[in-house]
Amino acid sequence: MKKPSALVLTGYGINCDYETEFALGNAGFEPKRIHINDIISGREDLDDYHLLSFPGGFSYGDDLGAGKALANKIQNAKIADKKFNQLLQKFIDSGKLIIGICNGFQIMVKLGLLPAFGEKYFVQDVTLTFNDSGRFEDRWINLKANPGSKCIFTRGIDKIDLPIRHGEGKFIVRDAITLQQLKENSQIVLQYADENCVPTMSYPQNPNGSIEGIAGICNASGRVFGLMPHPEAHTFFFNHPNWTRIREQHQRQGLKIPEEGAGLKVFKNAFGYAVENLV
């Protein structure tokens, strides 16, 4: 069986590319880290891949706001006689997958890849800005997945623990109508949750003050997904900070001790979709 391929973007301060490449490979993809300039120069062709990943990091040192500079670079780049944006539009229209994690999510919303109401891309309706705490937040959090979401990446996920590490993760919307559209279209995918897995606005469970506790959204098709937490950092069971306690609980209850981390399912879902629909 031919493996679906994944392009992991790198360059200019992206620094979670190796972990993302590893997670995609573990999920079954044939991943490849590619510098953004190799796409712009034409040395690499976006059309050759089935999934595009915008990994986490601090692109351009967060100058102009997290993700803004790299979003501008993509917005204004030309590849041969076409704009980079046109190639991204073609990539999406052909049914392929895009995931943006942390800084990648920031890039995507500032580029206008999300939420893309009415499949209208490259229009910014939401953003991610400075945490209410005024500081960099670095810890594990609880997340509740929206069962009504069409998101390919979160199929079969009800709740999940993932790490966050960001200074600009507060999700805000243009206006009340924008928030209502996100809700009506079921484009809210993940929300920060309390110990009972109920979405919350309370700190520290909500680490940044995101409206409605929003941690991740998708486009209407569910194939374009962005989130602030890091699924690539929870691909093994022992990545979880409480793994020894969880292991003990499983042993006492006679349950099988998992080998995989919960975050790997995000990438396995994408792999399953790609195998069924793209190769």
PDB file of C-alpha atoms in Angstrom:
ATOM      1  CA  MET A   1       0.000   0.000   0.000  1.00  0.00           C
ATOM      2  CA  LYS A   2       1.269   3.426  -0.920  1.00  0.00           C
ATOM      3  CA  LYS A   3       1.755   5.593   2.145  1.00  0.00           C
ATOM      4  CA  PRO A   4       0.206   9.062   2.219  1.00  0.00           C
ATOM      5  CA  SER A   5       2.847  11.758   2.435  1.00  0.00           C
ATOM      6  CA  ALA A   6       3.049  14.677   4.841  1.00  0.00           C
ATOM      7  CA  LEU A   7       4.890  17.968   4.407  1.00  0.00           C
ATOM      8  CA  VAL A   8       6.170  19.384   7.697  1.00  0.00           C
ATOM      9  CA  LEU A   9       6.986  23.050   7.243  1.00  0.00           C
ATOM     10  CA  THR A  10      10.184  24.370   8.815  1.00  0.00           C
ATOM     11  CA  GLY A  11      12.355  27.483   8.853  1.00  0.00           C
ATOM     12  CA  TYR A  12      12.572  30.908  10.506  1.00  0.00           C
ATOM     13  CA  GLY A  13      12.038  29.809  14.099  1.00  0.00           C
ATOM     14  CA  ILE A  14       9.669  26.869  13.692  1.00  0.00           C
ATOM     15  CA  ASN A  15      11.063  24.439  16.262  1.00  0.00           C
ATOM     16  CA  CYS A  16       8.574  21.596  16.760  1.00  0.00           C
ATOM     17  CA  ASP A  17       9.115  20.222  13.271  1.00  0.00           C
ATOM     18  CA  TYR A  18      11.106  17.153  14.352  1.00  0.00           C
ATOM     19  CA  GLU A  19       8.480  16.104  16.915  1.00  0.00           C
ATOM     20  CA  THR A  20       5.690  16.648  14.397  1.00  0.00           C
ATOM     21  CA  GLU A  21       7.551  14.671  11.743  1.00  0.00           C
ATOM     22  CA  PHE A  22       8.054  11.857  14.269  1.00  0.00           C
ATOM     23  CA  ALA A  23       4.371  11.807  15.260  1.00  0.00           C
ATOM     24  CA  LEU A  24       3.208  11.739  11.641  1.00  0.00           C
ATOM     25  CA  GLY A  25       5.654   8.925  10.884  1.00  0.00           C
ATOM     26  CA  ASN A  26       4.419   6.920  13.863  1.00  0.00           C
ATOM     27  CA  ALA A  27       0.864   7.393  12.638  1.00  0.00           C
ATOM     28  CA  GLY A  28       1.789   5.877   9.254  1.00  0.00           C
ATOM     29  CA  PHE A  29       2.583   8.869   7.038  1.00  0.00           C
ATOM     30  CA  GLU A  30       5.708   9.291   4.964  1.00  0.00           C
ATOM     31  CA  PRO A  31       6.694  12.661   6.467  1.00  0.00           C
ATOM     32  CA  LYS A  32       9.291  15.122   5.227  1.00  0.00           C
ATOM     33  CA  ARG A  33      10.553  18.330   6.814  1.00  0.00           C
ATOM     34  CA  ILE A  34      10.767  21.047   4.190  1.00  0.00           C
ATOM     35  CA  HIS A  35      11.996  24.624   4.516  1.00  0.00           C
ATOM     36  CA  ILE A  36       9.414  27.148   3.387  1.00  0.00           C
ATOM     37  CA  ASN A  37      11.932  28.640   0.941  1.00  0.00           C
ATOM     38  CA  ASP A  38      12.174  25.283  -0.850  1.00  0.00           C
ATOM     39  CA  ILE A  39       8.465  25.556  -1.610  1.00  0.00           C
ATOM     40  CA  ILE A  40       8.668  29.187  -2.673  1.00  0.00           C
ATOM     41  CA  SER A  41      11.657  28.458  -4.925  1.00  0.00           C
ATOM     42  CA  GLY A  42       9.837  25.567  -6.568  1.00  0.00           C
ATOM     43  CA  ARG A  43      12.330  22.922  -5.428  1.00  0.00           C
ATOM     44  CA  GLU A  44       9.480  21.196  -3.588  1.00  0.00           C
ATOM     45  CA  ASP A  45       5.917  20.911  -4.846  1.00  0.00           C
ATOM     46  CA  LEU A  46       3.030  21.155  -2.386  1.00  0.00           C
ATOM     47  CA  ASP A  47       0.912  19.052  -4.755  1.00  0.00           C
ATOM     48  CA  ASP A  48       3.116  16.019  -4.040  1.00  0.00           C
ATOM     49  CA  TYR A  49       1.788  15.767  -0.480  1.00  0.00           C
ATOM     50  CA  HIS A  50      -1.473  14.737   1.155  1.00  0.00           C
ATOM     51  CA  LEU A  51      -1.097  16.604   4.443  1.00  0.00           C
ATOM     52  CA  LEU A  52       0.485  19.947   5.277  1.00  0.00           C
ATOM     53  CA  SER A  53       1.592  20.680   8.825  1.00  0.00           C
ATOM     54  CA  PHE A  54       2.360  24.079  10.315  1.00  0.00           C
ATOM     55  CA  PRO A  55       4.277  23.032  13.462  1.00  0.00           C
ATOM     56  CA  GLY A  56       4.780  24.930  16.691  1.00  0.00           C
ATOM     57  CA  GLY A  57       7.653  27.251  17.507  1.00  0.00           C
ATOM     58  CA  PHE A  58       8.397  30.948  17.480  1.00  0.00           C
ATOM     59  CA  SER A  59       8.505  31.903  13.814  1.00  0.00           C
ATOM     60  CA  TYR A  60      10.360  35.178  13.324  1.00  0.00           C
ATOM     61  CA  GLY A  61      10.628  35.459  17.114  1.00  0.00           C
ATOM     62  CA  ASP A  62       6.919  36.365  17.299  1.00  0.00           C
ATOM     63  CA  ASP A  63       7.742  39.805  15.855  1.00  0.00           C
ATOM     64  CA  LEU A  64       4.582  41.719  14.876  1.00  0.00           C
ATOM     65  CA  GLY A  65       2.638  39.186  16.966  1.00  0.00           C
ATOM     66  CA  ALA A  66       2.889  35.407  17.054  1.00  0.00           C
ATOM     67  CA  GLY A  67       2.675  33.925  13.558  1.00  0.00           C
ATOM     68  CA  LYS A  68       2.080  37.243  11.808  1.00  0.00           C
ATOM     69  CA  ALA A  69       5.419  37.602  10.016  1.00  0.00           C
ATOM     70  CA  LEU A  70       5.375  34.107   8.542  1.00  0.00           C
ATOM     71  CA  ALA A  71       1.718  34.556   7.578  1.00  0.00           C
ATOM     72  CA  ASN A  72       2.739  37.745   5.748  1.00  0.00           C
ATOM     73  CA  LYS A  73       5.566  35.901   3.996  1.00  0.00           C
ATOM     74  CA  ILE A  74       3.147  33.265   2.732  1.00  0.00           C
ATOM     75  CA  GLN A  75       0.540  35.896   1.837  1.00  0.00           C
ATOM     76  CA  ASN A  76       2.988  37.760  -0.391  1.00  0.00           C
ATOM     77  CA  ALA A  77       5.104  34.908  -1.781  1.00  0.00           C
ATOM     78  CA  LYS A  78       4.983  33.896  -5.430  1.00  0.00           C
ATOM     79  CA  ILE A  79       5.831  30.467  -6.802  1.00  0.00           C
ATOM     80  CA  ALA A  80       6.522  30.719 -10.509  1.00  0.00           C
ATOM     81  CA  ASP A  81       3.496  32.583 -11.886  1.00  0.00           C
ATOM     82  CA  LYS A  82       1.183  31.817  -8.959  1.00  0.00           C
ATOM     83  CA  LYS A  83       0.771  33.128  -5.452  1.00  0.00           C
ATOM     84  CA  PHE A  84       1.480  30.814  -2.528  1.00  0.00           C
ATOM     85  CA  ASN A  85      -2.131  31.438  -1.484  1.00  0.00           C
ATOM     86  CA  GLN A  86      -3.408  30.003  -4.745  1.00  0.00           C
ATOM     87  CA  LEU A  87      -1.478  26.786  -4.169  1.00  0.00           C
ATOM     88  CA  LEU A  88      -2.860  26.519  -0.643  1.00  0.00           C
ATOM     89  CA  GLN A  89      -6.371  27.062  -1.998  1.00  0.00           C
ATOM     90  CA  LYS A  90      -5.821  24.307  -4.571  1.00  0.00           C
ATOM     91  CA  PHE A  91      -4.461  22.019  -1.842  1.00  0.00           C
ATOM     92  CA  ILE A  92      -7.605  22.520   0.258  1.00  0.00           C
ATOM     93  CA  ASP A  93      -9.993  22.276  -2.700  1.00  0.00           C
ATOM     94  CA  SER A  94      -8.477  18.912  -3.667  1.00  0.00           C
ATOM     95  CA  GLY A  95      -9.620  17.449  -0.345  1.00  0.00           C
ATOM     96  CA  LYS A  96      -6.253  17.338   1.386  1.00  0.00           C
ATOM     97  CA  LEU A  97      -5.480  17.908   5.063  1.00  0.00           C
ATOM     98  CA  ILE A  98      -3.886  20.776   6.982  1.00  0.00           C
ATOM     99  CA  ILE A  99      -3.009  20.911  10.678  1.00  0.00           C
ATOM    100  CA  GLY A 100      -1.522  23.863  12.547  1.00  0.00           C
ATOM    101  CA  ILE A 101      -0.213  23.417  16.083  1.00  0.00           C
ATOM    102  CA  CYS A 102       0.446  26.307  18.491  1.00  0.00           C
ATOM    103  CA  ASN A 103       2.474  28.777  16.401  1.00  0.00           C
ATOM    104  CA  GLY A 104       1.141  26.930  13.369  1.00  0.00           C
ATOM    105  CA  PHE A 105      -2.411  27.691  14.526  1.00  0.00           C
ATOM    106  CA  GLN A 106      -1.440  31.338  15.011  1.00  0.00           C
ATOM    107  CA  ILE A 107      -0.075  31.434  11.468  1.00  0.00           C
ATOM    108  CA  MET A 108      -3.227  29.851  10.068  1.00  0.00           C
ATOM    109  CA  VAL A 109      -5.699  32.264  11.679  1.00  0.00           C
ATOM    110  CA  LYS A 110      -3.608  35.295  10.710  1.00  0.00           C
ATOM    111  CA  LEU A 111      -3.336  33.983   7.181  1.00  0.00           C
ATOM    112  CA  GLY A 112      -7.090  33.429   7.085  1.00  0.00           C
ATOM    113  CA  LEU A 113      -7.042  29.652   6.631  1.00  0.00           C
ATOM    114  CA  LEU A 114      -9.355  29.400   9.632  1.00  0.00           C
ATOM    115  CA  PRO A 115     -12.242  29.611  10.248  1.00  0.00           C
ATOM    116  CA  ALA A 116     -12.916  30.293   6.536  1.00  0.00           C
ATOM    117  CA  PHE A 117     -16.671  30.822   6.774  1.00  0.00           C
ATOM    118  CA  GLY A 118     -18.408  29.870   3.564  1.00  0.00           C
ATOM    119  CA  GLU A 119     -15.115  28.393   2.313  1.00  0.00           C
ATOM    120  CA  LYS A 120     -13.834  31.950   1.960  1.00  0.00           C
ATOM    121  CA  TYR A 121     -10.129  31.767   2.744  1.00  0.00           C
ATOM    122  CA  PHE A 122      -7.488  34.420   3.410  1.00  0.00           C
ATOM    123  CA  VAL A 123      -9.874  36.627   5.371  1.00  0.00           C
ATOM    124  CA  GLN A 124      -9.056  37.015   9.054  1.00  0.00           C
ATOM    125  CA  ASP A 125     -12.061  36.711  11.387  1.00  0.00           C
ATOM    126  CA  VAL A 126     -10.356  35.507  14.586  1.00  0.00           C
ATOM    127  CA  THR A 127      -6.960  35.807  16.223  1.00  0.00           C
ATOM    128  CA  LEU A 128      -4.764  34.500  19.026  1.00  0.00           C
ATOM    129  CA  THR A 129      -3.312  37.124  21.327  1.00  0.00           C
ATOM    130  CA  PHE A 130      -1.552  37.605  24.674  1.00  0.00           C
ATOM    131  CA  ASN A 131      -2.582  35.374  27.568  1.00  0.00           C
ATOM    132  CA  ASP A 132      -4.672  37.081  30.250  1.00  0.00           C
ATOM    133  CA  SER A 133      -2.032  36.055  32.802  1.00  0.00           C
ATOM    134  CA  GLY A 134       0.517  38.229  31.010  1.00  0.00           C
ATOM    135  CA  ARG A 135       3.045  35.430  31.038  1.00  0.00           C
ATOM    136  CA  PHE A 136       4.182  32.349  29.173  1.00  0.00           C
ATOM    137  CA  GLU A 137       2.088  29.322  30.191  1.00  0.00           C
ATOM    138  CA  ASP A 138       3.785  25.922  30.102  1.00  0.00           C
ATOM    139  CA  ARG A 139       1.939  22.909  31.535  1.00  0.00           C
ATOM    140  CA  TRP A 140      -0.533  20.113  30.792  1.00  0.00           C
ATOM    141  CA  ILE A 141      -4.237  20.859  30.481  1.00  0.00           C
ATOM    142  CA  ASN A 142      -7.547  19.017  30.074  1.00  0.00           C
ATOM    143  CA  LEU A 143      -9.446  19.329  26.822  1.00  0.00           C
ATOM    144  CA  LYS A 144     -13.025  18.497  25.893  1.00  0.00           C
ATOM    145  CA  ALA A 145     -13.709  17.563  22.271  1.00  0.00           C
ATOM    146  CA  ASN A 146     -16.899  18.638  20.535  1.00  0.00           C
ATOM    147  CA  PRO A 147     -18.802  15.471  19.516  1.00  0.00           C
ATOM    148  CA  GLY A 148     -20.696  17.437  16.867  1.00  0.00           C
ATOM    149  CA  SER A 149     -17.577  18.662  15.098  1.00  0.00           C
ATOM    150  CA  LYS A 150     -16.740  17.409  11.604  1.00  0.00           C
ATOM    151  CA  CYS A 151     -13.020  17.578  12.397  1.00  0.00           C
ATOM    152  CA  ILE A 152     -11.199  14.626  10.831  1.00  0.00           C
ATOM    153  CA  PHE A 153      -8.389  14.798  13.377  1.00  0.00           C
ATOM    154  CA  THR A 154     -10.499  14.377  16.526  1.00  0.00           C
ATOM    155  CA  ARG A 155     -12.797  11.544  15.478  1.00  0.00           C
ATOM    156  CA  GLY A 156     -13.428   9.202  18.383  1.00  0.00           C
ATOM    157  CA  ILE A 157     -11.921  11.598  20.924  1.00  0.00           C
ATOM    158  CA  ASP A 158     -14.090  12.726  23.826  1.00  0.00           C
ATOM    159  CA  LYS A 159     -11.458  14.202  26.127  1.00  0.00           C
ATOM    160  CA  ILE A 160      -7.706  14.456  25.962  1.00  0.00           C
ATOM    161  CA  ASP A 161      -4.776  15.707  28.043  1.00  0.00           C
ATOM    162  CA  LEU A 162      -2.123  17.656  26.152  1.00  0.00           C
ATOM    163  CA  PRO A 163       0.656  20.115  27.001  1.00  0.00           C
ATOM    164  CA  ILE A 164       0.453  23.811  26.191  1.00  0.00           C
ATOM    165  CA  ARG A 165       3.399  26.189  25.929  1.00  0.00           C
ATOM    166  CA  HIS A 166       2.586  29.661  24.667  1.00  0.00           C
ATOM    167  CA  GLY A 167       2.465  33.344  25.525  1.00  0.00           C
ATOM    168  CA  GLU A 168      -0.129  34.304  22.909  1.00  0.00           C
ATOM    169  CA  GLY A 169      -2.845  31.676  23.018  1.00  0.00           C
ATOM    170  CA  LYS A 170      -5.955  33.673  23.874  1.00  0.00           C
ATOM    171  CA  PHE A 171      -8.545  32.995  21.175  1.00  0.00           C
ATOM    172  CA  ILE A 172     -10.730  35.985  20.378  1.00  0.00           C
ATOM    173  CA  VAL A 173     -13.272  36.679  17.637  1.00  0.00           C
ATOM    174  CA  ARG A 174     -14.108  39.683  15.505  1.00  0.00           C
ATOM    175  CA  ASP A 175     -17.603  40.036  16.964  1.00  0.00           C
ATOM    176  CA  ALA A 176     -20.539  38.146  18.483  1.00  0.00           C
ATOM    177  CA  ILE A 177     -21.718  37.070  15.033  1.00  0.00           C
ATOM    178  CA  THR A 178     -18.377  35.364  14.382  1.00  0.00           C
ATOM    179  CA  LEU A 179     -18.656  33.394  17.619  1.00  0.00           C
ATOM    180  CA  GLN A 180     -22.215  32.417  16.778  1.00  0.00           C
ATOM    181  CA  GLN A 181     -21.121  31.167  13.354  1.00  0.00           C
ATOM    182  CA  LEU A 182     -18.413  29.022  14.936  1.00  0.00           C
ATOM    183  CA  LYS A 183     -21.014  27.459  17.206  1.00  0.00           C
ATOM    184  CA  GLU A 184     -23.714  26.980  14.574  1.00  0.00           C
ATOM    185  CA  ASN A 185     -21.249  25.414  12.123  1.00  0.00           C
ATOM    186  CA  SER A 186     -19.774  23.149  14.849  1.00  0.00           C
ATOM    187  CA  GLN A 187     -16.328  24.532  14.022  1.00  0.00           C
ATOM    188  CA  ILE A 188     -15.272  24.668  17.673  1.00  0.00           C
ATOM    189  CA  VAL A 189     -13.295  21.431  18.018  1.00  0.00           C
ATOM    190  CA  LEU A 190     -11.533  21.571  21.400  1.00  0.00           C
ATOM    191  CA  GLN A 191     -12.162  23.543  24.591  1.00  0.00           C
ATOM    192  CA  TYR A 192     -10.122  23.923  27.757  1.00  0.00           C
ATOM    193  CA  ALA A 193     -11.887  21.965  30.493  1.00  0.00           C
ATOM    194  CA  ASP A 194     -11.948  21.590  34.263  1.00  0.00           C
ATOM    195  CA  GLU A 195     -11.359  18.392  36.271  1.00  0.00           C
ATOM    196  CA  ASN A 196     -14.881  17.234  35.372  1.00  0.00           C
ATOM    197  CA  CYS A 197     -14.188  17.767  31.660  1.00  0.00           C
ATOM    198  CA  VAL A 198     -16.555  20.735  31.463  1.00  0.00           C
ATOM    199  CA  PRO A 199     -15.401  23.628  29.215  1.00  0.00           C
ATOM    200  CA  THR A 200     -14.288  26.552  31.346  1.00  0.00           C
ATOM    201  CA  MET A 201     -13.193  30.174  31.310  1.00  0.00           C
ATOM    202  CA  SER A 202     -11.530  29.831  34.725  1.00  0.00           C
ATOM    203  CA  TYR A 203      -7.779  30.106  35.177  1.00  0.00           C
ATOM    204  CA  PRO A 204      -5.612  28.015  35.360  1.00  0.00           C
ATOM    205  CA  GLN A 205      -7.701  25.316  33.634  1.00  0.00           C
ATOM    206  CA  ASN A 206      -8.201  27.823  30.835  1.00  0.00           C
ATOM    207  CA  PRO A 207      -4.574  28.951  30.563  1.00  0.00           C
ATOM    208  CA  ASN A 208      -5.039  32.062  28.450  1.00  0.00           C
ATOM    209  CA  GLY A 209      -8.579  33.457  28.731  1.00  0.00           C
ATOM    210  CA  SER A 210      -9.809  32.158  25.368  1.00  0.00           C
ATOM    211  CA  ILE A 211     -13.456  32.975  24.804  1.00  0.00           C
ATOM    212  CA  GLU A 212     -15.687  29.944  25.482  1.00  0.00           C
ATOM    213  CA  GLY A 213     -12.463  28.123  26.398  1.00  0.00           C
ATOM    214  CA  ILE A 214     -11.719  27.592  22.699  1.00  0.00           C
ATOM    215  CA  ALA A 215      -8.456  25.690  22.162  1.00  0.00           C
ATOM    216  CA  GLY A 216      -8.929  24.511  18.576  1.00  0.00           C
ATOM    217  CA  ILE A 217     -11.166  25.086  15.548  1.00  0.00           C
ATOM    218  CA  CYS A 218     -11.599  23.625  12.074  1.00  0.00           C
ATOM    219  CA  ASN A 219     -13.029  24.741   8.764  1.00  0.00           C
ATOM    220  CA  ALA A 220     -16.499  23.639   7.672  1.00  0.00           C
ATOM    221  CA  SER A 221     -15.197  20.457   6.028  1.00  0.00           C
ATOM    222  CA  GLY A 222     -13.215  19.378   9.098  1.00  0.00           C
ATOM    223  CA  ARG A 223     -10.082  18.853   7.011  1.00  0.00           C
ATOM    224  CA  VAL A 224      -8.298  22.058   8.068  1.00  0.00           C
ATOM    225  CA  PHE A 225      -7.592  22.087  11.798  1.00  0.00           C
ATOM    226  CA  GLY A 226      -5.702  24.360  14.180  1.00  0.00           C
ATOM    227  CA  LEU A 227      -5.100  24.017  17.914  1.00  0.00           C
ATOM    228  CA  MET A 228      -2.924  25.600  20.582  1.00  0.00           C
ATOM    229  CA  PRO A 229      -2.086  22.420  22.585  1.00  0.00           C
ATOM    230  CA  HIS A 230       0.614  20.023  21.341  1.00  0.00           C
ATOM    231  CA  PRO A 231      -0.612  16.518  20.325  1.00  0.00           C
ATOM    232  CA  GLU A 232       2.845  15.701  18.940  1.00  0.00           C
ATOM    233  CA  ALA A 233       4.181  15.947  22.511  1.00  0.00           C
ATOM    234  CA  HIS A 234       1.927  13.124  23.728  1.00  0.00           C
ATOM    235  CA  THR A 235       2.604  10.253  21.353  1.00  0.00           C
ATOM    236  CA  PHE A 236       3.800   7.827  24.045  1.00  0.00           C
ATOM    237  CA  PHE A 237       1.920   6.911  27.231  1.00  0.00           C
ATOM    238  CA  PHE A 238       4.919   7.847  29.367  1.00  0.00           C
ATOM    239  CA  ASN A 239       4.922  11.397  27.974  1.00  0.00           C
ATOM    240  CA  HIS A 240       2.055  12.158  30.361  1.00  0.00           C
ATOM    241  CA  PRO A 241       3.336  13.697  33.619  1.00  0.00           C
ATOM    242  CA  ASN A 242       1.075  11.384  35.656  1.00  0.00           C
ATOM    243  CA  TRP A 243       1.822   8.233  33.702  1.00  0.00           C
ATOM    244  CA  THR A 244       3.045   6.243  36.717  1.00  0.00           C
ATOM    245  CA  ARG A 245      -0.132   7.037  38.652  1.00  0.00           C
ATOM    246  CA  ILE A 246      -2.315   6.192  35.655  1.00  0.00           C
ATOM    247  CA  ARG A 247      -0.389   2.938  35.163  1.00  0.00           C
ATOM    248  CA  GLU A 248      -1.013   2.005  38.804  1.00  0.00           C
ATOM    249  CA  GLN A 249      -4.731   2.752  38.437  1.00  0.00           C
ATOM    250  CA  HIS A 250      -4.919   0.584  35.312  1.00  0.00           C
ATOM    251  CA  GLN A 251      -3.145  -2.276  37.060  1.00  0.00           C
ATOM    252  CA  ARG A 252      -5.511  -2.159  40.026  1.00  0.00           C
ATOM    253  CA  GLN A 253      -8.545  -2.154  37.746  1.00  0.00           C
ATOM    254  CA  GLY A 254      -7.208  -4.939  35.545  1.00  0.00           C
ATOM    255  CA  LEU A 255      -7.027  -2.654  32.527  1.00  0.00           C
ATOM    256  CA  LYS A 256      -4.469  -2.856  29.752  1.00  0.00           C
ATOM    257  CA  ILE A 257      -1.695  -0.315  30.148  1.00  0.00           C
ATOM    258  CA  PRO A 258      -1.552   1.777  26.961  1.00  0.00           C
ATOM    259  CA  GLU A 259       1.650   2.186  24.988  1.00  0.00           C
ATOM    260  CA  GLU A 260       0.537   5.108  22.873  1.00  0.00           C
ATOM    261  CA  GLY A 261      -0.089   8.626  24.085  1.00  0.00           C
ATOM    262  CA  ALA A 262      -3.509  10.137  23.472  1.00  0.00           C
ATOM    263  CA  GLY A 263      -2.085  12.731  21.086  1.00  0.00           C
ATOM    264  CA  LEU A 264      -1.098  10.096  18.536  1.00  0.00           C
ATOM    265  CA  LYS A 265      -4.769   9.472  17.715  1.00  0.00           C
ATOM    266  CA  VAL A 266      -4.966  12.969  16.226  1.00  0.00           C
ATOM    267  CA  PHE A 267      -2.405  11.947  13.608  1.00  0.00           C
ATOM    268  CA  LYS A 268      -3.760   8.411  13.188  1.00  0.00           C
ATOM    269  CA  ASN A 269      -7.174   9.850  12.376  1.00  0.00           C
ATOM    270  CA  ALA A 270      -5.566  11.963   9.662  1.00  0.00           C
ATOM    271  CA  PHE A 271      -3.704   8.920   8.340  1.00  0.00           C
ATOM    272  CA  GLY A 272      -6.891   6.860   8.183  1.00  0.00           C
ATOM    273  CA  TYR A 273      -8.670   9.596   6.263  1.00  0.00           C
ATOM    274  CA  ALA A 274      -5.758   9.999   3.855  1.00  0.00           C
ATOM    275  CA  VAL A 275      -5.586   6.253   3.140  1.00  0.00           C
ATOM    276  CA  GLU A 276      -9.327   6.064   2.467  1.00  0.00           C
ATOM    277  CA  ASN A 277      -9.658   9.240   0.429  1.00  0.00           C
ATOM    278  CA  LEU A 278      -6.351  10.546  -0.904  1.00  0.00           C
ATOM    279  CA  VAL A 279      -4.093   7.678  -2.045  1.00  0.00           C
TER     280      VAL A 279
END
